[in-house]
mmCIF file of C-alpha atoms and ligand atoms in Angstrom:
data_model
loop_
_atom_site.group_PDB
_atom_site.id
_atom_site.type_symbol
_atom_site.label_atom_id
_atom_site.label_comp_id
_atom_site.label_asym_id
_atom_site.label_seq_id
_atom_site.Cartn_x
_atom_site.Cartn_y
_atom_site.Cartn_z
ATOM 1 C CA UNK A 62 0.000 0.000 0.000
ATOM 2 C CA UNK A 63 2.949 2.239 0.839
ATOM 3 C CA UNK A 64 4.412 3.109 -2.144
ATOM 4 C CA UNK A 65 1.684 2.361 -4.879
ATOM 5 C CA UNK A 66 -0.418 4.363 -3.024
ATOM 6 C CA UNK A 67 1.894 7.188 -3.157
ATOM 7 C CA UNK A 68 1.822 7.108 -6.481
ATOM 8 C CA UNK A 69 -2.155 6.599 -7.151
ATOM 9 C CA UNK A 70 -2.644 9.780 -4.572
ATOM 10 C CA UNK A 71 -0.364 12.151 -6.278
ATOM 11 C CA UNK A 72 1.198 11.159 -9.302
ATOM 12 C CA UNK A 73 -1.406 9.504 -11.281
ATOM 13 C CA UNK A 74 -3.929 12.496 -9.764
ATOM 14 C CA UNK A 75 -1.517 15.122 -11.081
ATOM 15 C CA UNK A 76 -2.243 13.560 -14.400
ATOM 16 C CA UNK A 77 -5.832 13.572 -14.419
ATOM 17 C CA UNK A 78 -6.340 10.007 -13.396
ATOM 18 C CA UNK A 79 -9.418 9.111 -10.977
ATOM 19 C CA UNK A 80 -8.329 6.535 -8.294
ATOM 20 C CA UNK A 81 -11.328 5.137 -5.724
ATOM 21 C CA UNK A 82 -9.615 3.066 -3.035
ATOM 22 C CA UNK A 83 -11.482 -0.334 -1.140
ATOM 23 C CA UNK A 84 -10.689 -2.475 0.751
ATOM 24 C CA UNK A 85 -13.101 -5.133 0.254
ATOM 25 C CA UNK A 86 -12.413 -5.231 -3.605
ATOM 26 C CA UNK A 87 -14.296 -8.848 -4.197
ATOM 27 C CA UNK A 88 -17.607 -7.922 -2.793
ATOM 28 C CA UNK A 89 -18.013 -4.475 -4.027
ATOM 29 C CA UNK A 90 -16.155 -3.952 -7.394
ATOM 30 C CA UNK A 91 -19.260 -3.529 -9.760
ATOM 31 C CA UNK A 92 -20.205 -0.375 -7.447
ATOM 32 C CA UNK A 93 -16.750 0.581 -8.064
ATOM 33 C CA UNK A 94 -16.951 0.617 -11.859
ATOM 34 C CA UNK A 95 -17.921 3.529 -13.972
ATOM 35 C CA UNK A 96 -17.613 4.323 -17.691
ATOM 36 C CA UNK A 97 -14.733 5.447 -17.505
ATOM 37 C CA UNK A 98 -12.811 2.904 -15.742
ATOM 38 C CA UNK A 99 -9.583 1.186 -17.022
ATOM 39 C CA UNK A 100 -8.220 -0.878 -14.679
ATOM 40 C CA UNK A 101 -8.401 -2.486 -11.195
ATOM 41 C CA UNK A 102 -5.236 -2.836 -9.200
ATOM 42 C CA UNK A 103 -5.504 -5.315 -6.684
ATOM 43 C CA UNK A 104 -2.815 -5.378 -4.033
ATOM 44 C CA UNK A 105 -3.126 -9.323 -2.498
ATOM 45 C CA UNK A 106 -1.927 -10.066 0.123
ATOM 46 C CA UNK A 107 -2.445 -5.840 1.177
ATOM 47 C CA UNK A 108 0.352 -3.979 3.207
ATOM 48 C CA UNK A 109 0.390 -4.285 6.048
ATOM 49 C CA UNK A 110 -2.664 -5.716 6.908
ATOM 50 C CA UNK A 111 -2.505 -9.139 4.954
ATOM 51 C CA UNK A 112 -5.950 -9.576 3.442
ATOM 52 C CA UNK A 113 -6.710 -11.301 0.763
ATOM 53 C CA UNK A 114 -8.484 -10.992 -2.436
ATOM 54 C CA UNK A 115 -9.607 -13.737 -4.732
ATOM 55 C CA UNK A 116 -8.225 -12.690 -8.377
ATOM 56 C CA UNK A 117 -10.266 -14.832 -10.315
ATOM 57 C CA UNK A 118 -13.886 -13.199 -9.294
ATOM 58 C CA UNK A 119 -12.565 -9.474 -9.476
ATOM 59 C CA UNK A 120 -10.980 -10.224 -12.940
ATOM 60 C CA UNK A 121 -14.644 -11.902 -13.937
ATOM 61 C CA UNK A 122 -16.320 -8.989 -13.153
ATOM 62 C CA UNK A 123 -13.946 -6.069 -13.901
ATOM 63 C CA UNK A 124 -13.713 -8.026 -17.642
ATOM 64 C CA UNK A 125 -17.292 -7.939 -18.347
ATOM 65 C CA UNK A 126 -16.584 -4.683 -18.215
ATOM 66 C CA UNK A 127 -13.783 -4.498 -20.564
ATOM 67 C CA UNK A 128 -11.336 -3.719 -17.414
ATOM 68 C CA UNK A 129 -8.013 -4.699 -16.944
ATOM 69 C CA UNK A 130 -7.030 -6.290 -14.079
ATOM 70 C CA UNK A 131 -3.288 -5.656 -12.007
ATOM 71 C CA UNK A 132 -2.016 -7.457 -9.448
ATOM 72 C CA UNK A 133 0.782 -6.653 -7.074
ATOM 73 C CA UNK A 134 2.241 -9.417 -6.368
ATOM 74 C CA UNK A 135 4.999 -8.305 -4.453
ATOM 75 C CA UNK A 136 4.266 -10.005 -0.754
ATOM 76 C CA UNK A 137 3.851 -13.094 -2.337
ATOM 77 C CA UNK A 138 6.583 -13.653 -4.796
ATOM 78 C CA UNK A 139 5.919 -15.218 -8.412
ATOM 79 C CA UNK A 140 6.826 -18.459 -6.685
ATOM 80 C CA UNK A 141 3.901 -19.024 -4.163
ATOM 81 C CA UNK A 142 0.860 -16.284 -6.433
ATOM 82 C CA UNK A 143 0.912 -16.580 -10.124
ATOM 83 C CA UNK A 144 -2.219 -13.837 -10.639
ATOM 84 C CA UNK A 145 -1.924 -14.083 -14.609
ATOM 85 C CA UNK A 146 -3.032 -17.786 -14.009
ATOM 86 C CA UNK A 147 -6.438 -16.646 -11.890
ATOM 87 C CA UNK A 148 -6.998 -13.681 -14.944
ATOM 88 C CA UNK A 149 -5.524 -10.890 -14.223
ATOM 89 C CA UNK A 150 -3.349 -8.906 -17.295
ATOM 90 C CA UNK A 151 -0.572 -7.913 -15.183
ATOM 91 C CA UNK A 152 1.331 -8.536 -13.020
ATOM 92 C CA UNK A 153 3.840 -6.484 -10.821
ATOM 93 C CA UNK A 154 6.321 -6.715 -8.008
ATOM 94 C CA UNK A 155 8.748 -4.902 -6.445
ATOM 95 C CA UNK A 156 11.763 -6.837 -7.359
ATOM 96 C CA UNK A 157 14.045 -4.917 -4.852
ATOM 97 C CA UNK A 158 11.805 -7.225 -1.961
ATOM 98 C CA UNK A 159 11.523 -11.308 -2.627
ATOM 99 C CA UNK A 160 12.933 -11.651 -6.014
ATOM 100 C CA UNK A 161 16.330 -9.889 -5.337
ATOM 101 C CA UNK A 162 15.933 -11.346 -2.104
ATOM 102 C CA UNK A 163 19.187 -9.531 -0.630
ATOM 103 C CA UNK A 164 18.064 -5.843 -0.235
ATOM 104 C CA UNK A 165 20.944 -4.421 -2.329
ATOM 105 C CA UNK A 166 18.397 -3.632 -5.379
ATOM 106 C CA UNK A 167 15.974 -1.279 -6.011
ATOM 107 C CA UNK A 168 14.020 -2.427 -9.220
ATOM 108 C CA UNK A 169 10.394 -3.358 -10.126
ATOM 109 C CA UNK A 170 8.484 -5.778 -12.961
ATOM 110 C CA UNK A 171 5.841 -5.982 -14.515
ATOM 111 C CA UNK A 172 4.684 -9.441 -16.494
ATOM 112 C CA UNK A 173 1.777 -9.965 -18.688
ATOM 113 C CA UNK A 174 1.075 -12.509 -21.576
ATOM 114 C CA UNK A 175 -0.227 -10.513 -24.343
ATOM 115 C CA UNK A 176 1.531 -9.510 -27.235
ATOM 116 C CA UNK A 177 0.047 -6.225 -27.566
ATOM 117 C CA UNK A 178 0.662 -5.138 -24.019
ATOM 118 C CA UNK A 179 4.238 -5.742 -24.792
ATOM 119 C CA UNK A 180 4.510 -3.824 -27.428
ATOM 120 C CA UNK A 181 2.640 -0.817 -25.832
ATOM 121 C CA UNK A 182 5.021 -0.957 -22.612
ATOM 122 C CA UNK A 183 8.610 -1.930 -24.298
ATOM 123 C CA UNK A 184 7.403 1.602 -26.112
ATOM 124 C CA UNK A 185 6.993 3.202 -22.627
ATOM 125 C CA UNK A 186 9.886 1.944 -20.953
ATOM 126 C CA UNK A 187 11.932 2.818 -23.797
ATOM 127 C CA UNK A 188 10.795 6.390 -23.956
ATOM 128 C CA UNK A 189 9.981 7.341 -20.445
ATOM 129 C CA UNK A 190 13.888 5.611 -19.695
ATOM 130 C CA UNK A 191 12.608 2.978 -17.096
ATOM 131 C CA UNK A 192 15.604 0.856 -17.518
ATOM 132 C CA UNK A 193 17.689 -1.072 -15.375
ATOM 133 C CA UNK A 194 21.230 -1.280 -15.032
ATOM 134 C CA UNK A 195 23.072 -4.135 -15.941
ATOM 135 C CA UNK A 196 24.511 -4.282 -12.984
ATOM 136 C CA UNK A 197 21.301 -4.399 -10.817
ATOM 137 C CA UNK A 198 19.817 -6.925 -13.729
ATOM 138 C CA UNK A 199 22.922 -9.528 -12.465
ATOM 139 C CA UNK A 200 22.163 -9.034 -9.075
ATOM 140 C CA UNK A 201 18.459 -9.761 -9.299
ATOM 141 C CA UNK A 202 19.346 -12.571 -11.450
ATOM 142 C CA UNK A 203 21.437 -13.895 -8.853
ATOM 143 C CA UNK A 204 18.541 -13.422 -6.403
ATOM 144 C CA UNK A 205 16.076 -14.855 -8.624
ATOM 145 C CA UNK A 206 18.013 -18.304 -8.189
ATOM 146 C CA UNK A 207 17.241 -18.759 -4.881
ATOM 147 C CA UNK A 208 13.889 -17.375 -4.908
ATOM 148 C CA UNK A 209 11.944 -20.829 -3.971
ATOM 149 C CA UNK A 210 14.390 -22.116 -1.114
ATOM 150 C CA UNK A 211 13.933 -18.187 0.476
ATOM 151 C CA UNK A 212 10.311 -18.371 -0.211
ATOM 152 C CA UNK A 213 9.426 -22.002 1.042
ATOM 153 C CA UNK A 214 12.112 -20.808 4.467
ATOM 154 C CA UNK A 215 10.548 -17.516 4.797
ATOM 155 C CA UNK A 216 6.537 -19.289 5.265
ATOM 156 C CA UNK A 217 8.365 -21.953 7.706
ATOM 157 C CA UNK A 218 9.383 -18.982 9.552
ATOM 158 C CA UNK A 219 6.147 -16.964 9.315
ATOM 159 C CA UNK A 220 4.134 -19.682 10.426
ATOM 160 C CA UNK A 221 5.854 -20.694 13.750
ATOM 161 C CA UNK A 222 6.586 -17.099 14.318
ATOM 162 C CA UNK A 223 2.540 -16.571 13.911
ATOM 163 C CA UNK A 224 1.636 -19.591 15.653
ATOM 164 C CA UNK A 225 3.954 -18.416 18.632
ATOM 165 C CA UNK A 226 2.235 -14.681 18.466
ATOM 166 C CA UNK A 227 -1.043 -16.095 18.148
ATOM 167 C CA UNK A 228 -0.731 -17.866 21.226
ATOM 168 C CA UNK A 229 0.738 -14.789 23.456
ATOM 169 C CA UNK A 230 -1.418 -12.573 25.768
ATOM 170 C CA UNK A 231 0.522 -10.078 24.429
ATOM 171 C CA UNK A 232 -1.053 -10.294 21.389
ATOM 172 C CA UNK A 233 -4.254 -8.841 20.458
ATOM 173 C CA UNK A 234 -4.556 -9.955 16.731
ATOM 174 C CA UNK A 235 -2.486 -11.749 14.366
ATOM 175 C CA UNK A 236 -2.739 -11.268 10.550
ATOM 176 C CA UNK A 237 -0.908 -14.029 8.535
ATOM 177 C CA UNK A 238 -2.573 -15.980 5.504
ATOM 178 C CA UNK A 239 -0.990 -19.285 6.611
ATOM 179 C CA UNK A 240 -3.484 -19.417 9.997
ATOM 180 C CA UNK A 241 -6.340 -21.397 10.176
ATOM 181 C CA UNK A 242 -7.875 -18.394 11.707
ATOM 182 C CA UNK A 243 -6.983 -15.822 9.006
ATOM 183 C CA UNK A 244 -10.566 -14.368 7.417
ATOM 184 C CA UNK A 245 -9.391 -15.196 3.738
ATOM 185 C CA UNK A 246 -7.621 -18.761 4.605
ATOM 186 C CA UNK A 247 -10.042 -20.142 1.779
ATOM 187 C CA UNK A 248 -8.640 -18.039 -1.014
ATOM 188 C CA UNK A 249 -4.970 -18.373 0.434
ATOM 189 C CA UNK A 250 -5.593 -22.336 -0.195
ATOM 190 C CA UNK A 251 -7.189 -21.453 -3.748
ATOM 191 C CA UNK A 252 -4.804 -19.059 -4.670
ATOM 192 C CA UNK A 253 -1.342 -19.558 -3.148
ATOM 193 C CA UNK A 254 0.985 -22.790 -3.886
ATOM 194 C CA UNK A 255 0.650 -25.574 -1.480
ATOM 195 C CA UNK A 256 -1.699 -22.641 0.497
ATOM 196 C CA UNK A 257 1.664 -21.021 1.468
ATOM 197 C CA UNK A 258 1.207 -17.880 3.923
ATOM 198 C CA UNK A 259 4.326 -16.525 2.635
ATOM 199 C CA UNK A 260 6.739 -14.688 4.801
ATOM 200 C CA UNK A 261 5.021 -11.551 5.765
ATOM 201 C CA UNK A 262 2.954 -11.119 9.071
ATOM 202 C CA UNK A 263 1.864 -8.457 10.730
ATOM 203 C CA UNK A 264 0.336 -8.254 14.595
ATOM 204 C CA UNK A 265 -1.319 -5.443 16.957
ATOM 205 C CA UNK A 266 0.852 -5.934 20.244
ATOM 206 C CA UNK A 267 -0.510 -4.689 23.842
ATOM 207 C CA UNK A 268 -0.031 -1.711 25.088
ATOM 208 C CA UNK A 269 -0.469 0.692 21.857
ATOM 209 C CA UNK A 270 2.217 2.319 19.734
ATOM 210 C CA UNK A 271 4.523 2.954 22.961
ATOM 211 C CA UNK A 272 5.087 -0.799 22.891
ATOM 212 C CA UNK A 273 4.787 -1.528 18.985
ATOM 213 C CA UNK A 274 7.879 1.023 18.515
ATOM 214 C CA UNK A 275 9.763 -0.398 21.656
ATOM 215 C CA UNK A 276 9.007 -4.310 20.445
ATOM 216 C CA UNK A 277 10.709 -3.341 17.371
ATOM 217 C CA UNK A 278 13.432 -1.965 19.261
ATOM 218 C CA UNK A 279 13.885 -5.112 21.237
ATOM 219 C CA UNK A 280 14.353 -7.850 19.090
ATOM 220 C CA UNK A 281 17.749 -8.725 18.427
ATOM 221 C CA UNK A 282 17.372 -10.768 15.048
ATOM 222 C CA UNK A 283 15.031 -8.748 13.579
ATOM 223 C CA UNK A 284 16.349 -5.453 12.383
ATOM 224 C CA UNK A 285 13.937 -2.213 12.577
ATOM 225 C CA UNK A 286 13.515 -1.293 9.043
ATOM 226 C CA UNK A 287 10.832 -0.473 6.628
ATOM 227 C CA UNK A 288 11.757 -2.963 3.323
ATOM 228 C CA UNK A 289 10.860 -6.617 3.372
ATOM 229 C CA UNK A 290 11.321 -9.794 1.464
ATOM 230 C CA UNK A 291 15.723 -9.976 1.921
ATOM 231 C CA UNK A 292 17.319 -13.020 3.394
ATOM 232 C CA UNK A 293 17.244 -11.185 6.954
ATOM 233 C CA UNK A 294 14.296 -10.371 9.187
ATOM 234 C CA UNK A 295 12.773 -7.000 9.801
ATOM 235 C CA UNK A 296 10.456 -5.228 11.627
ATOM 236 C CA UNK A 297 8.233 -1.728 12.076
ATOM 237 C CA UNK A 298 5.280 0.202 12.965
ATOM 238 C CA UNK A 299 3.172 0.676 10.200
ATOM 239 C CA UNK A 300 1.683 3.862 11.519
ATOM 240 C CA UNK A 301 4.867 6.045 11.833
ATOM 241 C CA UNK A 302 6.758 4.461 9.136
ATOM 242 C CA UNK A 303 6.005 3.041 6.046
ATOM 243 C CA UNK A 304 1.721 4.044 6.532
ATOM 244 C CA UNK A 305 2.549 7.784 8.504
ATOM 245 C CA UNK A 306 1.711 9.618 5.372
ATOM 246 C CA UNK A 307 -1.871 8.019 5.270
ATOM 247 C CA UNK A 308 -4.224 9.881 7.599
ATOM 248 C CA UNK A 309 -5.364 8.188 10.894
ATOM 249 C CA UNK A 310 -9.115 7.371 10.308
ATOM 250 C CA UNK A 311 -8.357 6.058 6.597
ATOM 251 C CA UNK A 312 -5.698 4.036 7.972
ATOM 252 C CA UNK A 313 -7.900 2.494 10.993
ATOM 253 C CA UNK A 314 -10.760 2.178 8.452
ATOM 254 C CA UNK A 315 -8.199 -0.846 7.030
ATOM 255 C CA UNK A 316 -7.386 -2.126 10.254
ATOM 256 C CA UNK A 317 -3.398 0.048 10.095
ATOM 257 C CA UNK A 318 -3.835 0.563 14.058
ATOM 258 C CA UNK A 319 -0.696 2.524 15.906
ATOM 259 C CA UNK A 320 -0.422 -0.674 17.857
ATOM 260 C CA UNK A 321 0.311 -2.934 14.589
ATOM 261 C CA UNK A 322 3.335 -4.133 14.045
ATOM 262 C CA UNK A 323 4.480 -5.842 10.641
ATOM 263 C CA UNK A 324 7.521 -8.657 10.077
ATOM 264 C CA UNK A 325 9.027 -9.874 7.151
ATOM 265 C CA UNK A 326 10.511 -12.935 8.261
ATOM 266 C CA UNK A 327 13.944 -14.048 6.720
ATOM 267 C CA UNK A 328 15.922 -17.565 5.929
ATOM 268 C CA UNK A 329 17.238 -17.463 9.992
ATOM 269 C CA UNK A 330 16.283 -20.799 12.050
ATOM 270 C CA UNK A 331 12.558 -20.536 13.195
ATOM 271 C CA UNK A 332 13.090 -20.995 16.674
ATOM 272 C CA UNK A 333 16.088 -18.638 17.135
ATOM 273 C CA UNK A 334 12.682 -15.887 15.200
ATOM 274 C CA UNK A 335 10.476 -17.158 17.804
ATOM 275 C CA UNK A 336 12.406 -17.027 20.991
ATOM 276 C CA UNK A 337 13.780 -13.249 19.942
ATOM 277 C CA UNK A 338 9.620 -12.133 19.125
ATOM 278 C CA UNK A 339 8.693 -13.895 22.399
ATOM 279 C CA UNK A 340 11.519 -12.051 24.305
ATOM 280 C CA UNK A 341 10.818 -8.536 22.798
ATOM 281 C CA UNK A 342 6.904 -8.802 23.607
ATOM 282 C CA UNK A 343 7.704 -9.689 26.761
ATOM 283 C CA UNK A 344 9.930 -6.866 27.499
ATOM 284 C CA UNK A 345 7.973 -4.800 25.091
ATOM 285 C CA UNK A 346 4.763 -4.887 26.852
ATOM 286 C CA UNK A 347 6.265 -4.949 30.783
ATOM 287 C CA UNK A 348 8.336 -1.916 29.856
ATOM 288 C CA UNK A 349 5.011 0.186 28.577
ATOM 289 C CA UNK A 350 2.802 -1.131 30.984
ATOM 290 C CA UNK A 351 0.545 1.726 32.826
ATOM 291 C CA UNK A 352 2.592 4.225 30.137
ATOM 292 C CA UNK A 353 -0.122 3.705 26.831
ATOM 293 C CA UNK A 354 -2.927 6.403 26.452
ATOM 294 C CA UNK A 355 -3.647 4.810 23.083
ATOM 295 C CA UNK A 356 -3.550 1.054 24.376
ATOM 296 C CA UNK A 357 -5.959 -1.929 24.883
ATOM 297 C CA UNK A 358 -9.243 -0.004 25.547
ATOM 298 C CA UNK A 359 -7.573 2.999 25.144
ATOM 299 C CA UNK A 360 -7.977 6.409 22.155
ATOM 300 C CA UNK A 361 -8.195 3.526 19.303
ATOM 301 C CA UNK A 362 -11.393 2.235 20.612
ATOM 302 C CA UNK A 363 -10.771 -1.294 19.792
ATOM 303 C CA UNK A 364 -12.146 -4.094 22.589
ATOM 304 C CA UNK A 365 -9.247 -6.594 23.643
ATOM 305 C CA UNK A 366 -9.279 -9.400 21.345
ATOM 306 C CA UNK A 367 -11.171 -7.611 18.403
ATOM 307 C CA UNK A 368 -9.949 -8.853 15.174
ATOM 308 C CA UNK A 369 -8.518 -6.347 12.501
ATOM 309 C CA UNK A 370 -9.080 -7.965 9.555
HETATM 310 C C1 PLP B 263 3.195 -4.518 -1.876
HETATM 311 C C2 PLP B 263 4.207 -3.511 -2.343
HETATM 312 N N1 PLP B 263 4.230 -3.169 -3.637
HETATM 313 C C3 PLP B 263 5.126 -2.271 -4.116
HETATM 314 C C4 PLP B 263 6.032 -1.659 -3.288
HETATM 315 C C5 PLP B 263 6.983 -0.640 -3.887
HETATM 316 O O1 PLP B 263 8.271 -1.082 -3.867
HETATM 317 P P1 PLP B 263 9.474 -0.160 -4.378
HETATM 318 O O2 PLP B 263 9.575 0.935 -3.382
HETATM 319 O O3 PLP B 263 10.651 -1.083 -4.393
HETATM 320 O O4 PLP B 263 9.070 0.321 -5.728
HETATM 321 C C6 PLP B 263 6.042 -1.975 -1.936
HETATM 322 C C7 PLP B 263 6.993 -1.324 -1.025
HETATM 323 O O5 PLP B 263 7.017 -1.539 0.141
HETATM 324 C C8 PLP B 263 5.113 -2.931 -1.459
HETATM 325 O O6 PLP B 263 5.093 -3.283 -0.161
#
């Protein structure tokens, strides 16, 4: 959401381009759909919030109405989500997260199967100069090698790191794809290899932003840091990072609460992820205790235990 929707809000705007924004694309997108629509740009799983959307029944509809459909693919990696295969016409991911793989790229893709959307964008990248470097086209090559161990290491790690959040009274929600619990499990099983969660997660901890921001400055493996999908685990708060330029009530409205905290797990042993999450919530939530105006109960007004999602 961070960066796309940068660009929808005041790029694309600046050139006369209409953007509506939902968050519950697969029950609503015929209300969404006017004359002059173009194109639907689904973002599945969402950042940071990890819901799902199922690709085949927007691209259905949005094609009836001569619509194109995009996906961003870039949580999931073209190894567990292949969109083009559920319908959509495009496909894009940020190629500096799981497909480099070693955060020492910045690039993006975009895939499609038609020979006249090739055509139309090799024109476009040619003249508006969107053109790798050689250079950063090796190094993402390199990545792209190891793409399905990192991918099938990085769900291994999500899910016990999940499991193990799920499970803490620290913990007032848990979104991750992998979980039996997760709203959209069904379409995760559908739509994702082998039902693979993938290895992003994010959580609302207790005790409110004071202990989301001191959580991430607690763990010892996983480095505070806004990117995702390297070898090596990350963390951060949503609300004053990557999602601070969204205002408060549209970010609450899709379940980006101050107290959320989002993880890109990385290639590390599992339990060596879980024991340094279990330590930092510990320590995260005694040290904040008493201190949060904005925790459990508190200026959010979220119950304990309400889900997000
Ligand atoms: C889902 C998703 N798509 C696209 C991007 C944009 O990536 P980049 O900044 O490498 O273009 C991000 C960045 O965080 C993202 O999370």
């Amino acid at each position: 959401m961070a960066a796309p929707t940068g660009y929808f809000t005041q790029v694309a705007k600046a050139h006369g381009v209409k953007v509506t924004f939902t968050p519950e694309i697969e029950v609503d997108i015929r209300e969404h759909i006017t004359e002059s629509t173009k194109l639907v740009w689904i973002e599945t799983p969402s950042n940071p919030t990890l819901r799902l959307v199922d690709i085949r029944a927007v691209a259905t509809q949005a094609h009836e109405h001569g619509v194109m459909v995009v996906v961003d693919n870039t949580f999931m990696s073209p190894y567990i989500q292949n969109p083009l295969d559920h319908g959509a016409d495009i496909v894009v991911h940020s190629v500096t997260k799981y497909i480099n793989g070693h955060s020492d790229v910045v690039m993006g893709v975009a895939a499609f199967n038609s020979d006249e959307l090739h055509k139309r964008l090799s024109f476009l990248q040619n003249a508006l100069g969107a053109v790798p470097s050689a250079f950063d086209s090796w190094l993402a090559h390199r990545g792209a090698k190891t793409l399905h161990l990192r991918a099938r290491e990085a769900t291994a790690n999500a899910t016990a790191v999940a499991r193990a959040l799920e499970a803490s009274p620290h913990v007032i929600a848990v979104n991750y794809p992998g979980l039996d619990s997760h709203p959209h499990r069904a379409i995760a099983k559908k739509q994702h290899r082998d039902g693979m969660g993938g290895g992003m997660l994010s959580f609302r901890i207790r005790g409110g932003h004071a202990a989301a921001e001191r959580f991430c400055q607690l763990t010892k493996i996983f480095t505070l840091a806004e990117s995702l999908g390297g070898v090596e685990s990350l963390c951060e708060v949503p609300s004053s990072m990557t999602h601070a330029g969204i205002p408060r009530d549209q970010r609450e409205a899709v379940g980006v609460f101050d107290d959320l905290v989002r993880i890109s797990c990385g290639v590390e042993d599992a339990e060596d992820l879980k024991k340094d999450v279990l330590q930092a919530l510990e320590r995260a939530v005694a040290e904040t205790e008493g201190l949060a105006v904005d925790g459990a109960n508190g200026a959010n007004g979220y119950e304990s235990g309400e889900q997000t999602l």
